[in-house]
Short mmCIF file of C-alpha atoms in Angstrom, two decimals:
data_model
loop_
_atom_site.label_atom_id
_atom_site.label_comp_id
_atom_site.label_asym_id
_atom_site.label_seq_id
_atom_site.Cartn_x
_atom_site.Cartn_y
_atom_site.Cartn_z
CA MET A 1 -37.70 112.23 -13.02
CA ALA A 2 -41.09 112.62 -11.36
CA ARG A 3 -42.00 116.02 -10.04
CA PRO A 4 -42.19 116.28 -6.25
CA SER A 5 -45.69 116.28 -4.88
CA LEU A 6 -47.09 119.62 -3.66
CA SER A 7 -50.11 118.08 -1.99
CA LEU A 8 -48.66 117.84 1.51
CA PRO A 9 -47.66 121.51 1.87
CA LEU A 10 -51.04 122.61 0.49
CA ILE A 11 -52.83 120.31 2.88
CA LEU A 12 -50.91 121.95 5.72
CA ILE A 13 -51.26 125.54 4.50
CA PHE A 14 -54.97 125.71 3.66
CA PRO A 15 -56.23 124.79 7.14
CA LEU A 16 -53.88 127.40 8.60
CA LEU A 17 -55.18 130.13 6.28
CA PHE A 18 -58.73 129.03 6.95
CA HIS A 19 -58.10 129.19 10.70
CA LEU A 20 -56.64 132.69 10.48
CA ALA A 21 -59.63 133.87 8.46
CA LEU A 22 -62.02 132.53 11.07
CA ALA A 23 -60.12 133.86 14.09
CA LYS A 24 -61.99 136.61 15.88
CA THR A 25 -60.38 139.52 17.67
CA LEU A 26 -60.66 139.27 21.43
CA LYS A 27 -63.59 141.40 22.62
CA ARG A 28 -61.42 142.93 25.32
CA ASP A 29 -59.06 144.35 22.70
CA VAL A 30 -61.85 145.47 20.37
CA LYS A 31 -63.46 147.40 23.22
CA ALA A 32 -60.17 148.95 24.35
CA LEU A 33 -59.19 150.12 20.85
CA ASN A 34 -62.62 151.58 20.18
CA GLU A 35 -62.42 153.48 23.48
CA ILE A 36 -59.04 154.82 22.41
CA LYS A 37 -60.48 155.71 19.00
CA ALA A 38 -63.27 157.70 20.64
CA SER A 39 -60.78 159.67 22.72
CA LEU A 40 -58.26 160.53 20.01
CA GLY A 41 -58.27 163.30 17.45
CA TRP A 42 -59.36 163.12 13.83
CA ARG A 43 -55.80 162.51 12.57
CA VAL A 44 -56.02 158.98 13.96
CA VAL A 45 -59.72 158.29 13.64
CA TYR A 46 -59.90 158.89 9.90
CA ALA A 47 -57.46 156.01 9.32
CA TRP A 48 -59.22 153.64 11.71
CA VAL A 49 -62.11 152.29 9.63
CA GLY A 50 -64.43 149.53 10.75
CA ASP A 51 -65.17 148.12 14.17
CA ASP A 52 -62.42 145.49 14.32
CA PRO A 53 -58.90 146.93 14.89
CA CYS A 54 -57.35 143.72 13.54
CA GLY A 55 -59.35 143.98 10.32
CA ASP A 56 -62.20 141.96 8.89
CA GLY A 57 -63.33 140.85 5.47
CA ASP A 58 -64.18 144.40 4.41
CA HIS A 59 -61.42 146.45 6.07
CA PRO A 60 -57.68 146.03 6.71
CA PRO A 61 -56.18 146.28 10.22
CA TRP A 62 -56.13 149.77 11.67
CA SER A 63 -53.03 151.80 10.93
CA GLY A 64 -50.43 151.32 13.65
CA VAL A 65 -52.15 148.24 15.09
CA THR A 66 -50.42 144.84 14.89
CA CYS A 67 -52.27 141.67 15.86
CA SER A 68 -51.28 138.05 16.43
CA THR A 69 -53.32 134.88 16.65
CA VAL A 70 -53.38 133.17 20.03
CA GLY A 71 -55.48 130.01 20.06
CA ASP A 72 -58.85 130.82 18.53
CA TYR A 73 -58.54 134.60 18.86
CA ARG A 74 -56.54 137.51 17.56
CA VAL A 75 -55.00 139.89 20.09
CA VAL A 76 -53.34 143.29 19.74
CA THR A 77 -49.59 142.97 20.32
CA GLU A 78 -48.30 146.34 19.06
CA LEU A 79 -49.74 149.85 19.04
CA GLU A 80 -47.78 152.58 17.26
CA VAL A 81 -49.54 155.94 17.01
CA TYR A 82 -46.86 158.60 16.87
CA ALA A 83 -46.36 162.07 15.41
CA VAL A 84 -50.09 162.65 14.82
CA SER A 85 -50.63 165.46 17.36
CA ILE A 86 -52.70 163.46 19.84
CA VAL A 87 -53.86 165.92 22.49
CA GLY A 88 -55.02 165.11 26.01
CA PRO A 89 -54.25 162.67 28.82
CA PHE A 90 -52.60 159.30 28.42
CA PRO A 91 -55.36 156.96 27.10
CA THR A 92 -55.92 154.66 30.06
CA ALA A 93 -57.80 152.15 27.88
CA VAL A 94 -54.39 151.19 26.46
CA THR A 95 -53.69 149.36 29.72
CA ASN A 96 -56.48 146.90 28.87
CA LEU A 97 -54.43 145.58 25.92
CA LEU A 98 -52.79 142.94 28.07
CA ASP A 99 -50.89 141.27 25.23
CA LEU A 100 -49.03 144.41 24.12
CA THR A 101 -45.31 143.99 23.56
CA ARG A 102 -44.74 147.43 21.99
CA LEU A 103 -46.43 150.74 22.81
CA ASP A 104 -45.23 153.76 20.86
CA LEU A 105 -47.01 157.10 21.37
CA HIS A 106 -44.00 159.35 20.92
CA ASN A 107 -44.01 162.85 19.44
CA ASN A 108 -47.58 163.77 20.34
CA LYS A 109 -49.08 166.21 22.85
CA LEU A 110 -50.10 163.89 25.66
CA THR A 111 -50.41 165.56 29.04
CA GLY A 112 -50.85 164.55 32.67
CA PRO A 113 -49.32 161.51 34.39
CA ILE A 114 -48.68 157.95 33.30
CA PRO A 115 -51.55 156.07 34.97
CA PRO A 116 -50.65 153.45 37.59
CA GLN A 117 -52.57 150.90 35.50
CA ILE A 118 -49.49 150.79 33.23
CA GLY A 119 -48.29 147.98 35.48
CA ARG A 120 -50.90 145.67 33.94
CA LEU A 121 -48.91 145.37 30.69
CA LYS A 122 -46.79 142.44 31.85
CA ARG A 123 -45.65 141.49 28.34
CA LEU A 124 -44.55 144.97 27.29
CA LYS A 125 -41.00 145.09 25.95
CA ILE A 126 -40.82 148.56 24.40
CA LEU A 127 -42.46 151.68 25.85
CA ASN A 128 -41.85 154.89 23.89
CA LEU A 129 -43.48 158.07 25.23
CA ARG A 130 -40.77 160.61 24.43
CA TRP A 131 -41.51 164.03 22.94
CA ASN A 132 -44.84 164.58 24.74
CA LYS A 133 -45.93 166.86 27.58
CA LEU A 134 -46.40 164.20 30.23
CA GLN A 135 -46.02 165.38 33.81
CA ASP A 136 -45.96 164.34 37.46
CA VAL A 137 -43.93 161.47 38.90
CA ILE A 138 -43.38 158.13 37.23
CA PRO A 139 -45.69 155.67 39.02
CA PRO A 140 -43.99 152.91 41.02
CA GLU A 141 -46.07 150.41 39.06
CA ILE A 142 -43.52 150.85 36.26
CA GLY A 143 -41.52 148.25 38.18
CA GLU A 144 -44.12 145.61 37.32
CA LEU A 145 -43.13 145.59 33.63
CA LYS A 146 -40.71 142.70 34.03
CA SER A 147 -40.36 142.10 30.27
CA LEU A 148 -39.38 145.70 29.48
CA THR A 149 -36.16 146.13 27.49
CA HIS A 150 -36.51 149.70 26.14
CA LEU A 151 -37.94 152.68 28.07
CA TYR A 152 -38.08 156.07 26.35
CA LEU A 153 -39.44 158.89 28.55
CA SER A 154 -37.23 161.78 27.43
CA PHE A 155 -38.42 165.25 26.43
CA ASN A 156 -41.39 165.44 28.80
CA ALA A 157 -41.97 167.23 32.10
CA PHE A 158 -41.68 164.38 34.60
CA LYS A 159 -40.63 165.50 38.07
CA GLY A 160 -39.72 164.06 41.44
CA GLU A 161 -37.11 161.40 41.98
CA ILE A 162 -36.19 158.72 39.48
CA PRO A 163 -38.10 155.71 40.85
CA LYS A 164 -36.03 152.92 42.37
CA GLU A 165 -38.55 150.49 40.92
CA LEU A 166 -36.73 150.82 37.60
CA ALA A 167 -33.95 148.77 39.19
CA ILE A 168 -36.18 145.67 39.39
CA LEU A 169 -36.68 145.41 35.63
CA PRO A 170 -34.33 142.50 34.89
CA GLU A 171 -34.44 142.78 31.09
CA LEU A 172 -33.99 146.58 30.83
CA ARG A 173 -31.29 147.53 28.32
CA TYR A 174 -32.03 151.12 27.27
CA LEU A 175 -33.21 153.82 29.68
CA TYR A 176 -33.80 157.34 28.32
CA LEU A 177 -34.85 159.91 30.94
CA HIS A 178 -33.14 163.05 29.66
CA GLU A 179 -34.77 166.45 29.20
CA ASN A 180 -37.21 166.23 32.12
CA ARG A 181 -37.44 167.80 35.58
CA PHE A 182 -36.21 164.94 37.73
CA SER A 183 -34.61 165.94 41.02
CA GLY A 184 -32.85 164.21 43.88
CA ARG A 185 -30.18 161.55 43.48
CA ILE A 186 -29.82 158.94 40.77
CA PRO A 187 -30.65 155.58 42.40
CA ALA A 188 -27.49 153.52 42.83
CA GLU A 189 -29.73 150.47 42.55
CA LEU A 190 -29.77 150.99 38.77
CA GLY A 191 -26.25 149.58 38.84
CA THR A 192 -27.67 146.13 39.61
CA LEU A 193 -29.29 145.93 36.16
CA LYS A 194 -27.15 143.28 34.49
CA ASN A 195 -28.35 144.04 30.95
CA LEU A 196 -28.42 147.86 31.05
CA ARG A 197 -26.40 149.23 28.13
CA HIS A 198 -27.57 152.84 27.85
CA LEU A 199 -28.43 155.24 30.67
CA ASP A 200 -29.26 158.86 29.85
CA VAL A 201 -30.39 161.16 32.67
CA GLY A 202 -28.95 164.35 31.20
CA ASN A 203 -30.67 167.74 31.34
CA ASN A 204 -32.52 167.32 34.62
CA HIS A 205 -32.13 168.75 38.14
CA LEU A 206 -30.25 165.83 39.68
CA VAL A 207 -27.82 166.19 42.57
CA GLY A 208 -25.30 163.98 44.36
CA THR A 209 -22.01 162.49 43.26
CA ILE A 210 -20.81 159.89 40.81
CA ARG A 211 -19.19 158.06 43.72
CA GLU A 212 -22.65 157.50 45.20
CA LEU A 213 -23.98 156.23 41.88
CA ILE A 214 -21.28 153.57 41.41
CA ARG A 215 -20.83 152.59 45.04
CA LEU A 216 -22.14 149.02 44.62
CA ASP A 217 -19.57 146.33 43.80
CA GLY A 218 -19.74 145.09 40.24
CA CYS A 219 -22.25 147.74 39.22
CA PHE A 220 -23.27 148.47 35.63
CA PRO A 221 -21.47 145.43 34.14
CA ALA A 222 -22.88 145.91 30.61
CA LEU A 223 -23.15 149.71 30.49
CA ARG A 224 -21.81 151.22 27.27
CA ASN A 225 -23.22 154.76 27.28
CA LEU A 226 -23.57 156.97 30.37
CA TYR A 227 -25.00 160.49 30.07
CA LEU A 228 -25.01 162.54 33.29
CA ASN A 229 -24.58 165.96 31.65
CA ASP A 230 -26.45 169.17 32.46
CA ASN A 231 -27.36 168.45 36.06
CA TYR A 232 -26.11 169.66 39.46
CA LEU A 233 -23.71 166.84 40.31
CA THR A 234 -20.89 167.72 42.69
CA GLY A 235 -17.70 166.09 43.99
CA GLY A 236 -15.03 164.72 41.73
CA VAL A 237 -14.61 162.08 39.09
CA PRO A 238 -13.85 158.95 41.13
CA ALA A 239 -11.10 156.57 40.08
CA GLN A 240 -13.59 153.70 40.49
CA LEU A 241 -15.27 154.89 37.31
CA SER A 242 -12.59 153.03 35.38
CA ASN A 243 -14.11 149.78 36.69
CA LEU A 244 -16.92 150.22 34.15
CA THR A 245 -14.89 148.42 31.52
CA SER A 246 -17.70 148.21 28.95
CA LEU A 247 -18.11 151.99 28.86
CA GLU A 248 -17.76 153.61 25.42
CA ILE A 249 -19.38 157.03 25.93
CA LEU A 250 -19.11 159.13 29.11
CA HIS A 251 -20.80 162.54 29.08
CA LEU A 252 -20.31 164.63 32.26
CA SER A 253 -20.33 168.22 30.99
CA HIS A 254 -22.25 171.10 32.58
CA ASN A 255 -22.27 169.96 36.18
CA ARG A 256 -20.60 171.35 39.33
CA MET A 257 -17.85 168.80 39.77
CA THR A 258 -14.33 169.73 40.85
CA GLY A 259 -10.95 168.11 41.34
CA ILE A 260 -8.66 166.16 39.07
CA ILE A 261 -9.47 163.69 36.32
CA PRO A 262 -8.13 160.28 37.39
CA VAL A 263 -5.49 158.82 35.11
CA GLY A 264 -7.39 155.51 35.09
CA LEU A 265 -9.86 156.92 32.58
CA ALA A 266 -7.08 156.92 30.01
CA HIS A 267 -6.81 153.15 30.29
CA MET A 268 -10.49 152.24 29.89
CA PRO A 269 -10.37 149.75 27.01
CA ARG A 270 -13.48 150.79 25.10
CA LEU A 271 -13.92 154.46 25.97
CA THR A 272 -14.12 156.49 22.75
CA TYR A 273 -16.07 159.62 23.81
CA LEU A 274 -15.30 161.62 26.94
#
């Protein structure tokens, strides 16, 4: 039997490899990453060698930088620089990386606010800024990140009210806001998020009642985990809470609630932790 020809796959593969080798990194992204490099500490800079963050013939891509080829250019799609003791304000140049889908700067020492320019990252799916020292209010521009699925802002020093703009993120599935200094009421509008599975607002200074939070018909249809612990919530545990039939974990401890526990909670089909 004759051996199958390998010429066709090779003909297809070599032009692709040749194209990738010739692709240049978009100047916008090269400039942005070099600005970030200039503003960060030595722990990052020593691993970022060369001028091209996506790598060139002499150097590999910078550590924590992932690039993809779009047309004739390479663009930065992921930036992960965590647990390296970055000190100082949020690097605004990051918001010039318009093709980012993942931004992970967790477990550093970033201070100050999230800049309003964060709204420019329209393709961002995962934003992880937990375990920093970020402060001030969350900018309303956070509501412009329509592709966002995961938002991690816990263990910072954010204050003010939880922005209602979070309720207009149609793809949001995981929202971590615990261990901050948020005050006021939890926006009931969050209940309109059809894909939200995890909501953690524990360990803040939030007030109001659970009844207010779940007042909208059909709210939180996909919610599995709800953490409201360690706040200043008052009132009782409403019987309507049993309408959240997807709920698996409900954490209400260390609040100021009173009254009876409705018997309907005992019949929630998936509840395993109360």
